[in-house]
CSV table of C-alpha atoms in Angstrom, one decimal:
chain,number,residue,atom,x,y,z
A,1,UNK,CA,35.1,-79.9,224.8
A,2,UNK,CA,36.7,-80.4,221.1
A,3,UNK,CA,39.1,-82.7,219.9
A,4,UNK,CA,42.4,-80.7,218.6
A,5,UNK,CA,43.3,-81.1,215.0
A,6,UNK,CA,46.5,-82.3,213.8
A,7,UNK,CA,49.1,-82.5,213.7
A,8,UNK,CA,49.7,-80.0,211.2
A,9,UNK,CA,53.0,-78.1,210.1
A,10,UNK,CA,54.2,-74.7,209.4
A,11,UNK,CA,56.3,-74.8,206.2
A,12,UNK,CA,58.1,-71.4,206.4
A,13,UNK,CA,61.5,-72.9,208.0
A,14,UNK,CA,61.2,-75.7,205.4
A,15,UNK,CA,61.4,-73.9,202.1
A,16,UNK,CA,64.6,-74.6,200.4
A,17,UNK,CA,65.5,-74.5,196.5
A,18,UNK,CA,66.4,-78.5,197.0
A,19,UNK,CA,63.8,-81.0,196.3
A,20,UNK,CA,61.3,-81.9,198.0
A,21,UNK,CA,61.3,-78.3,199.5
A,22,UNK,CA,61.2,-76.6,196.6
A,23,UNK,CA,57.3,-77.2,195.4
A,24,UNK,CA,54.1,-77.5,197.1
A,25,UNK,CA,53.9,-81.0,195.7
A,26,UNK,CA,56.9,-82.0,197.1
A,27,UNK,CA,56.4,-80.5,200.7
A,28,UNK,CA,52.8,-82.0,200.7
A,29,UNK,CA,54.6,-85.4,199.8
A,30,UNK,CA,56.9,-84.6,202.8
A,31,UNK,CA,54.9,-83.5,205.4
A,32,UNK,CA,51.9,-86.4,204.5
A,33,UNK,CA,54.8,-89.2,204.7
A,34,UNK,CA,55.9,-87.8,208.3
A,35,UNK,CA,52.2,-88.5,209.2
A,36,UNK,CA,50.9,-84.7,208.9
A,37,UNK,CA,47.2,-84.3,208.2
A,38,UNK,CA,47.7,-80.5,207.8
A,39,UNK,CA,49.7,-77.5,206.5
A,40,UNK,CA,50.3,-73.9,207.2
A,41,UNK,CA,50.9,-72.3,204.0
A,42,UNK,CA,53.2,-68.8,203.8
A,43,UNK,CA,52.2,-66.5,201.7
A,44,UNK,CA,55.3,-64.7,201.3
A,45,UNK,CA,56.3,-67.7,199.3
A,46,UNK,CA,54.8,-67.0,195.8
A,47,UNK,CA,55.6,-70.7,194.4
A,48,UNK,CA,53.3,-72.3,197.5
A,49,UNK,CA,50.2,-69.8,196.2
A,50,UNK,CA,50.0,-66.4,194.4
A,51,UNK,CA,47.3,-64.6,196.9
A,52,UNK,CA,46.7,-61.9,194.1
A,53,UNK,CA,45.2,-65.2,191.9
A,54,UNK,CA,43.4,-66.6,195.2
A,55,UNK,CA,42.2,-63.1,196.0
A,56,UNK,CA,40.4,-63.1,192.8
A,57,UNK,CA,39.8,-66.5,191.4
A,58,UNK,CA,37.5,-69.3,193.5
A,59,UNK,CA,38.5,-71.7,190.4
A,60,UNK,CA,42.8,-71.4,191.5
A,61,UNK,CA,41.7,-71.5,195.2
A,62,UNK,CA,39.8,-75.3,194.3
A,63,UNK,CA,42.7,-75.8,192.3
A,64,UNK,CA,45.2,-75.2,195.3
A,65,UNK,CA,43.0,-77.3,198.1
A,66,UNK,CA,42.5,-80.0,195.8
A,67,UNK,CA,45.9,-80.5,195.2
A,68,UNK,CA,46.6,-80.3,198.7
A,69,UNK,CA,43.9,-82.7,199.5
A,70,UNK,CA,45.2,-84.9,197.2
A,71,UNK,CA,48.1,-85.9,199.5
A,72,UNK,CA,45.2,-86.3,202.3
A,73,UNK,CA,46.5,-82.9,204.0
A,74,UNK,CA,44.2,-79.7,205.0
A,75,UNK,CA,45.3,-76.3,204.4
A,76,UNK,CA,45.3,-75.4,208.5
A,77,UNK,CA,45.7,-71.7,207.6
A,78,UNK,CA,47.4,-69.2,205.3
A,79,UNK,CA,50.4,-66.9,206.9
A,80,UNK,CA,50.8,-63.5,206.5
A,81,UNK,CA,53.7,-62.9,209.3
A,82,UNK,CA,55.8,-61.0,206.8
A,83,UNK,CA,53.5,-59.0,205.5
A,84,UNK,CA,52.0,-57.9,209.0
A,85,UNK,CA,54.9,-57.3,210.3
A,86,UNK,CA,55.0,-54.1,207.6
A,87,UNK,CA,52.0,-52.8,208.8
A,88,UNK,CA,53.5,-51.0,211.4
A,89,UNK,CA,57.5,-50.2,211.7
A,90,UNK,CA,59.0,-48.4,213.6
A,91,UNK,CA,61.4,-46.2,211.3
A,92,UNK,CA,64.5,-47.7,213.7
A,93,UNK,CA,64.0,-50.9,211.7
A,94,UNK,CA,62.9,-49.5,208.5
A,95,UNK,CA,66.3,-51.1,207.4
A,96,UNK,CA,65.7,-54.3,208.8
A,97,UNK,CA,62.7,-55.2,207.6
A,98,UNK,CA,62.4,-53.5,204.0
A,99,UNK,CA,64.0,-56.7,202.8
A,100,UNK,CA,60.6,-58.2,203.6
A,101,UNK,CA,58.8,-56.0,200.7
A,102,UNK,CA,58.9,-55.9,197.4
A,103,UNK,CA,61.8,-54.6,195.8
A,104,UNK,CA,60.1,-51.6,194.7
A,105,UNK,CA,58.7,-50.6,197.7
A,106,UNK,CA,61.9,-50.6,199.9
A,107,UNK,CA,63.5,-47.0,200.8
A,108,UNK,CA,59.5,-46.0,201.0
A,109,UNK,CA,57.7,-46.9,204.4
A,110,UNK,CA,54.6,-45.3,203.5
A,111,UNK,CA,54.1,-47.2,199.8
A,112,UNK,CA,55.3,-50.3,202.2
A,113,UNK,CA,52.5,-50.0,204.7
A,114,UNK,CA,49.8,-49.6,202.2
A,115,UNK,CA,51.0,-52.9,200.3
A,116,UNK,CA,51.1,-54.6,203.7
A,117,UNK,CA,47.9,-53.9,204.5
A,118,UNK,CA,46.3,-54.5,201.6
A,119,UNK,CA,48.3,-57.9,201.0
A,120,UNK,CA,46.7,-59.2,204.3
A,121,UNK,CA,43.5,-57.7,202.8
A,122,UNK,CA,44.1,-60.3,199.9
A,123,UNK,CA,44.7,-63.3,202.5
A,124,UNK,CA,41.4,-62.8,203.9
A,125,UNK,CA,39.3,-63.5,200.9
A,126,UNK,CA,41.9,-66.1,200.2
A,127,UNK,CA,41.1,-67.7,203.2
A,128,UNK,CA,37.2,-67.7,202.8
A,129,UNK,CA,37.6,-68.9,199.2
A,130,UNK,CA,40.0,-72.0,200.4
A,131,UNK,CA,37.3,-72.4,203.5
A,132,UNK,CA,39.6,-71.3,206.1
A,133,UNK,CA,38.1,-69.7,209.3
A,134,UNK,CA,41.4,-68.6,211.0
A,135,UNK,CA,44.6,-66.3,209.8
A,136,UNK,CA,47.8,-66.6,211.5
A,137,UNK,CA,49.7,-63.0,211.2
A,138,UNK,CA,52.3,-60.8,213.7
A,139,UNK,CA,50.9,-57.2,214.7
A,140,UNK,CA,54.2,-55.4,213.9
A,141,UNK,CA,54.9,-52.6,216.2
A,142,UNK,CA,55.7,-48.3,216.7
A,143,UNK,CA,56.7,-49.2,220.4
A,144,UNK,CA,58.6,-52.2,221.1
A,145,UNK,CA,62.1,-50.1,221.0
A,146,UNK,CA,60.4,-48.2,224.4
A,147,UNK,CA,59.8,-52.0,225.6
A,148,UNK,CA,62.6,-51.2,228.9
A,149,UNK,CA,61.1,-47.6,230.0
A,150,UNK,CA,64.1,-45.5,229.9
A,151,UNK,CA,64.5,-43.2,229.5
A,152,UNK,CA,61.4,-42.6,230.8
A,153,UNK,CA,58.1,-43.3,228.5
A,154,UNK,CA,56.3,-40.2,228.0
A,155,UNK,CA,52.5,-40.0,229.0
A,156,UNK,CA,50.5,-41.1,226.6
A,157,UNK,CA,53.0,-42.7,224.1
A,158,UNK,CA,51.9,-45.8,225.0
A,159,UNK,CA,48.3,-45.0,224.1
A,160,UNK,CA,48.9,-43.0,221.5
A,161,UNK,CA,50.8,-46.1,219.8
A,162,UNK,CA,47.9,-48.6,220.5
A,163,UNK,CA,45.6,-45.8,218.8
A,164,UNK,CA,47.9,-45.9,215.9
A,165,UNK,CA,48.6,-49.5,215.2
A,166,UNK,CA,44.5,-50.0,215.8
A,167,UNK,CA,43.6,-48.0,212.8
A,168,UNK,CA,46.2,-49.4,210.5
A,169,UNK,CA,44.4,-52.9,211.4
A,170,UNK,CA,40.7,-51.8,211.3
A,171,UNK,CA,40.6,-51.7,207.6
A,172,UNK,CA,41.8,-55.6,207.8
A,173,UNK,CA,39.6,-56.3,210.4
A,174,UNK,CA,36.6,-55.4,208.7
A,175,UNK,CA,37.5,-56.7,206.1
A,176,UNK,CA,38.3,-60.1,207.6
A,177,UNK,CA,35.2,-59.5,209.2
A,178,UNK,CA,33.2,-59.4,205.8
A,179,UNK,CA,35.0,-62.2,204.8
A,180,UNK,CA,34.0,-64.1,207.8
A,181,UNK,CA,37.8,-65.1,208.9
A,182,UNK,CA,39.2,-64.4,212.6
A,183,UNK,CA,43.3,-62.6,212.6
A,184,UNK,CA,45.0,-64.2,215.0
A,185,UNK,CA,48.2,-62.5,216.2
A,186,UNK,CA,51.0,-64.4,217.3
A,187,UNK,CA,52.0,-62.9,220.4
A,188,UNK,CA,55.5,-62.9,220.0
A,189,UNK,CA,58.3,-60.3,221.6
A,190,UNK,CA,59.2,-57.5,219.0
A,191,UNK,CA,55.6,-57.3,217.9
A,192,UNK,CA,53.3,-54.6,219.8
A,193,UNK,CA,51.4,-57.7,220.7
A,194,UNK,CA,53.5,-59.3,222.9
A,195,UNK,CA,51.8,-60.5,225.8
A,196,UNK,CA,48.3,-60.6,227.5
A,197,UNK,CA,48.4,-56.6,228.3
A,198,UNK,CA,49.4,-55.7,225.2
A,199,UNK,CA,47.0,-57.9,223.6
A,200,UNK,CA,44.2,-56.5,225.6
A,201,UNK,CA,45.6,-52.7,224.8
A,202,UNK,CA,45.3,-53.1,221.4
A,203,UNK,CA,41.9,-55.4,221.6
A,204,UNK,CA,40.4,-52.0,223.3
A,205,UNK,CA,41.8,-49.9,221.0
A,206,UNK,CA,40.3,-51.6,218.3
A,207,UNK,CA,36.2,-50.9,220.3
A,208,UNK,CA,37.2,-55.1,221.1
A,209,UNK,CA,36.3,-56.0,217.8
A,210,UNK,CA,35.6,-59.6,217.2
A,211,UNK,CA,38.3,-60.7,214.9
A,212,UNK,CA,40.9,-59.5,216.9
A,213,UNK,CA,42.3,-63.0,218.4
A,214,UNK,CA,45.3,-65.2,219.2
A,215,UNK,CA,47.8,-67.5,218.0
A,216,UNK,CA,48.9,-69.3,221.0
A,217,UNK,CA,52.9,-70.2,221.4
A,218,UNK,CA,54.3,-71.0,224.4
A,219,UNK,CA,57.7,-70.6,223.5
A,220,UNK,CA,57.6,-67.0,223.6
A,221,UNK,CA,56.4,-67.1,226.7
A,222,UNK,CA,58.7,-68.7,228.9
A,223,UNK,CA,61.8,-66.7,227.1
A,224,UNK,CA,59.7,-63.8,228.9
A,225,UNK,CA,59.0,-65.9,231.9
A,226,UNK,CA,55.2,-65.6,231.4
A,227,UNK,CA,52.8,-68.2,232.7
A,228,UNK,CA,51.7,-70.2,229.3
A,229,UNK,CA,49.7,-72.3,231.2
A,230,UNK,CA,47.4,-69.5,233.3
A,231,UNK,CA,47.6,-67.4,230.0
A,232,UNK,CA,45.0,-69.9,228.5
A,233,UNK,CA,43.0,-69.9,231.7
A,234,UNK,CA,43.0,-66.0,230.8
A,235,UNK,CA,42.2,-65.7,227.0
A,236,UNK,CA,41.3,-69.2,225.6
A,237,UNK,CA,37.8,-67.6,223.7
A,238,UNK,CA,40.9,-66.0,221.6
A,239,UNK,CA,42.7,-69.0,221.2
A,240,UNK,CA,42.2,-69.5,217.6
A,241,UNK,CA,45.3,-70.7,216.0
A,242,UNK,CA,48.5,-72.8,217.5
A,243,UNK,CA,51.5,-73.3,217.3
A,244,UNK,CA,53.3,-75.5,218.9
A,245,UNK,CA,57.1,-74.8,219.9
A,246,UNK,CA,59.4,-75.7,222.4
A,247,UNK,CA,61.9,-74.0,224.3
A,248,UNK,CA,64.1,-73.3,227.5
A,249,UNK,CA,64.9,-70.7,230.2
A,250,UNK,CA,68.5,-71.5,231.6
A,251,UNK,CA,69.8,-68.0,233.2
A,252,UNK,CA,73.3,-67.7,234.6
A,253,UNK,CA,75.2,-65.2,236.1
A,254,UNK,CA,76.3,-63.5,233.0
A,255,UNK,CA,72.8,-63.5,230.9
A,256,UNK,CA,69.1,-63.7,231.6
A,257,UNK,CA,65.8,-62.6,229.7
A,258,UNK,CA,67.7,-59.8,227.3
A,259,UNK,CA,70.2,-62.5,226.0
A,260,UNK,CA,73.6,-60.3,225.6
A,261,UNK,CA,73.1,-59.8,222.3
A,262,UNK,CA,74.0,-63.7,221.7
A,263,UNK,CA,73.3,-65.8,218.3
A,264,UNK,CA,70.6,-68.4,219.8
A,265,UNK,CA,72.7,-71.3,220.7
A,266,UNK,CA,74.5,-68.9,223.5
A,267,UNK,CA,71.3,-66.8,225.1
A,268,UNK,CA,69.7,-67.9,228.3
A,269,UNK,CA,66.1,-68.2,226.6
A,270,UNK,CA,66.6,-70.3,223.5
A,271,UNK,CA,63.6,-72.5,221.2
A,272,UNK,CA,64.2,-76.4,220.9
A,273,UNK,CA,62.8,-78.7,218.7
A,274,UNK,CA,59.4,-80.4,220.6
A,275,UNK,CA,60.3,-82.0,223.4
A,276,UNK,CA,64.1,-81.1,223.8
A,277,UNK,CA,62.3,-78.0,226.0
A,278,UNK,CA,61.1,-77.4,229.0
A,279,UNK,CA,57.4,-76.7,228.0
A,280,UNK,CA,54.9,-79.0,230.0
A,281,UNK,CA,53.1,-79.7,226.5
A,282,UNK,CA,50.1,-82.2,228.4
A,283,UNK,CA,48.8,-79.2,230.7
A,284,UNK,CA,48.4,-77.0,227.9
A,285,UNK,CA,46.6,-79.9,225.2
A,286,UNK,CA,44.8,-80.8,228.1
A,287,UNK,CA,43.4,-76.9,229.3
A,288,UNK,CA,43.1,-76.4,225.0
A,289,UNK,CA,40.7,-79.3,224.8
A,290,UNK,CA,39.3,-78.6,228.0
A,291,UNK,CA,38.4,-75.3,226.8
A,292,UNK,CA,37.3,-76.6,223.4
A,293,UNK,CA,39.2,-74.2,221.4
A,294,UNK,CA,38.8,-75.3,217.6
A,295,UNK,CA,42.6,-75.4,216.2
A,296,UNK,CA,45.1,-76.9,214.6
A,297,UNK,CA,48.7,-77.9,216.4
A,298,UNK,CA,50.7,-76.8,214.2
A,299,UNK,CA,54.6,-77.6,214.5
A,300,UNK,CA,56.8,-74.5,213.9
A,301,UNK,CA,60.2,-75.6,214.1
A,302,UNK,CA,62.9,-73.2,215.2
A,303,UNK,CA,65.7,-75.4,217.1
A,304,UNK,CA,69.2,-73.9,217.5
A,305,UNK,CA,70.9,-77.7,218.2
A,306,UNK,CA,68.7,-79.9,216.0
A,307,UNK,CA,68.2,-80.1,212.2
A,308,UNK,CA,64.8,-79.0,210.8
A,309,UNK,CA,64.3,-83.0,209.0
A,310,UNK,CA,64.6,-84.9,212.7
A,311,UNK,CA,62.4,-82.1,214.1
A,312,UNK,CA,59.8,-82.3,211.7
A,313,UNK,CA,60.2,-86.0,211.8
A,314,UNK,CA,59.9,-86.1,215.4
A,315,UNK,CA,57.2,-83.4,215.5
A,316,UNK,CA,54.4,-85.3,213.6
A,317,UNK,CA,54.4,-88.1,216.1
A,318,UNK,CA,55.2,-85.6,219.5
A,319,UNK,CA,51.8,-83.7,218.4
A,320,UNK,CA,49.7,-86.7,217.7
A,321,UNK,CA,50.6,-88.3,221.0
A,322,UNK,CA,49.6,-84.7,222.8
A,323,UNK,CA,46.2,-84.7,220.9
A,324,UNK,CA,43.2,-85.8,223.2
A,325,UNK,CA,40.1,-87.4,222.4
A,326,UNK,CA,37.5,-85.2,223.9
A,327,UNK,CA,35.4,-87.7,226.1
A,328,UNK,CA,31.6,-87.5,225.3
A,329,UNK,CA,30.5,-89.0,228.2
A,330,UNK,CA,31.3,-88.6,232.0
A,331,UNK,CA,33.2,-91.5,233.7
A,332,UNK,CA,30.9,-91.7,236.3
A,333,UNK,CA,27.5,-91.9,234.3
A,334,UNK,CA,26.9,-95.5,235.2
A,335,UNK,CA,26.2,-94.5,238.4
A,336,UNK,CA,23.4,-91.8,237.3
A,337,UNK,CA,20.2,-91.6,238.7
A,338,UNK,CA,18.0,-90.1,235.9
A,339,UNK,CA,16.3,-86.1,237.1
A,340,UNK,CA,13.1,-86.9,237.9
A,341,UNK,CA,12.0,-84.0,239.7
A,342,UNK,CA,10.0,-85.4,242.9
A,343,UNK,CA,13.0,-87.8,243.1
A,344,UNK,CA,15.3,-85.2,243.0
A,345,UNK,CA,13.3,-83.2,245.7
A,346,UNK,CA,13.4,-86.1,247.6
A,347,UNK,CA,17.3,-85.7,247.7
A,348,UNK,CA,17.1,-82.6,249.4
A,349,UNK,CA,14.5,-83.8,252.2
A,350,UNK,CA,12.1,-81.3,250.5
């Protein structure tokens, strides 16, 4: 078993142009006086690090940890949702998400894919110069507009967009592989990786190569009305990254799973700040630990009722009370009787 680290905090949702959320100096400040011991850094936002300088320059990665060490906080990992996400688009939401690129790359999908991928190329050797061992990123996705079959899915589209989006991310992998960093994919809805099949399609597709693995958030999956709790039972060697969300399933008779195309605050399945949910957060830091998967609980905060300051405020504390000690010893061993073999054959009338 292995104790959890944390707490630690996703900044994303935090970045604002007011102090102290405008600077990494002021967000380490932040997040070490809420009682964080760790941060997940986005990489999308070029004042928290420039990833072409920590791509190529050991001496501005030291820079960077040191400065965040120096408000007694780890870097937990470096983001790339963003930029994975334009791996693979669908040309249905070329629209949508060009405003995730560069500005010079929008109106080009093909230009924008071959920045993506090597931008997450760039977070891999960021990551092994800043001593990182894990990469949080999303999948993106050629199929999630065929997610409800109809009309009808035609054979082989399914596989033939797993084939597809598996050789966009083997160049990555390898090279996360050389770099000696695990990807793990949020499984998250409107990415191809979505859930434990799709996960498994696309760790096939890829000949199960070894840094395919997971970003665990149970929020996702109870908006899906997935088990979160047996989905650990199912892929915890993955399980290398967390994030810890809430959120809540309340269906009526007007709106269930697809949400009726409400803002958040009106859909059946919405995310709450941690514990305003109905996630049963002491099964699944219990089965993590049990299953002594090495991450960070990270907070993400995404809460349609509550502002992000009381969230992150009540975050820190709601993780660290969720972290277990990993017990290295058995409760009963005062009652042990040593394995001395004839003793033990004597046991067994033998």
């Amino acid at each position: 078993m292995k104790t959890i680290k944390g707490p630690s905090v996703f900044l994303a949702q935090f970045v604002d142009s007011k102090a102290p959320f405008n600077s990494l100096e002021g967000l380490c400040k932040w997040a070490a006086d809420l009682g964080y011991k760790g941060i997940q850094i986005p990489t999308w936002e070029t004042f928290l690090i420039d990833l072409d300088k920590a791509a190529d320059s050991q001496e501005y990665c030291d820079e960077l940890k040191a400065k965040v060490n120096s408000y007694g906080l780890e870097i937990a990992e470096l983001s790339t949702h963003l930029q994975g996400q334009l791996v693979a688009v669908h040309p249905a939401y070329d629209v949508m998400f060009d405003g995730f690129a560069p500005e010079h790359l929008r109106g080009n999908p093909q230009a924008r894919t071959e920045w993506a991928i090597e931008t997450v190329k760039k977070a891999g050797t960021a990551s092994r110069r800043l001593g990182i061992k894990s990469h949080a990123t999303f999948s993106g996705s050629l199929l999630w507009h065929t997610m409800h079959p109809w009309p009808q899915r035609p054979p082989g589209l399914v596989e033939l967009g797993f084939e597809e989006l598996a050789a966009r991310w083997l160049p990555i992998l390898d090279h996360f592989d050389k770099e000696d960093v695990d990807v793990c994919y949020e499984i998250h809805p409107g990415e191809d990786l979505h859930d434990g099949d799709t996960f498994e399609r696309f760790l096939e597709a890829t000949g199960n190569h070894k840094r395919v693995n997971i970003l665990y958030d149970p929020s996702h999956f109870v908006l899906q009305q997935l088990d979160y709790i047996a989905f650990i039972d199912h892929y915890h060697p993955y399980i290398k990254s967390f994030h810890v969300k809430d959120s809540e399933f309340n269906p009526t008779g007007k709106k269930g799973a697809f949400g009726g195309y409400n803002d958040w605050k009106d859909r059946a399945g919405r995310y709450r700040s941690l514990g305003d949910g109905q996630i049963d957060f002491k099964t699944i830091f219990s089965k993590l630990t049990q299953y002594g998967c090495d991450v960070w609980a990270t907070m993400e905060w995404e809460c349609c009722i509550k502002s992000p300051e009381q969230g992150a405020t009540e975050g820190a504390k709601f993780i660290q009370d969720h972290i277990i000690e990993a017990t290295e010893k058995t409760f009963d061993d005062f009652a042990k009787t040593g394995t001395d073999k004839e003793l033990l054959k004597k046991m067994l009338g033998i």
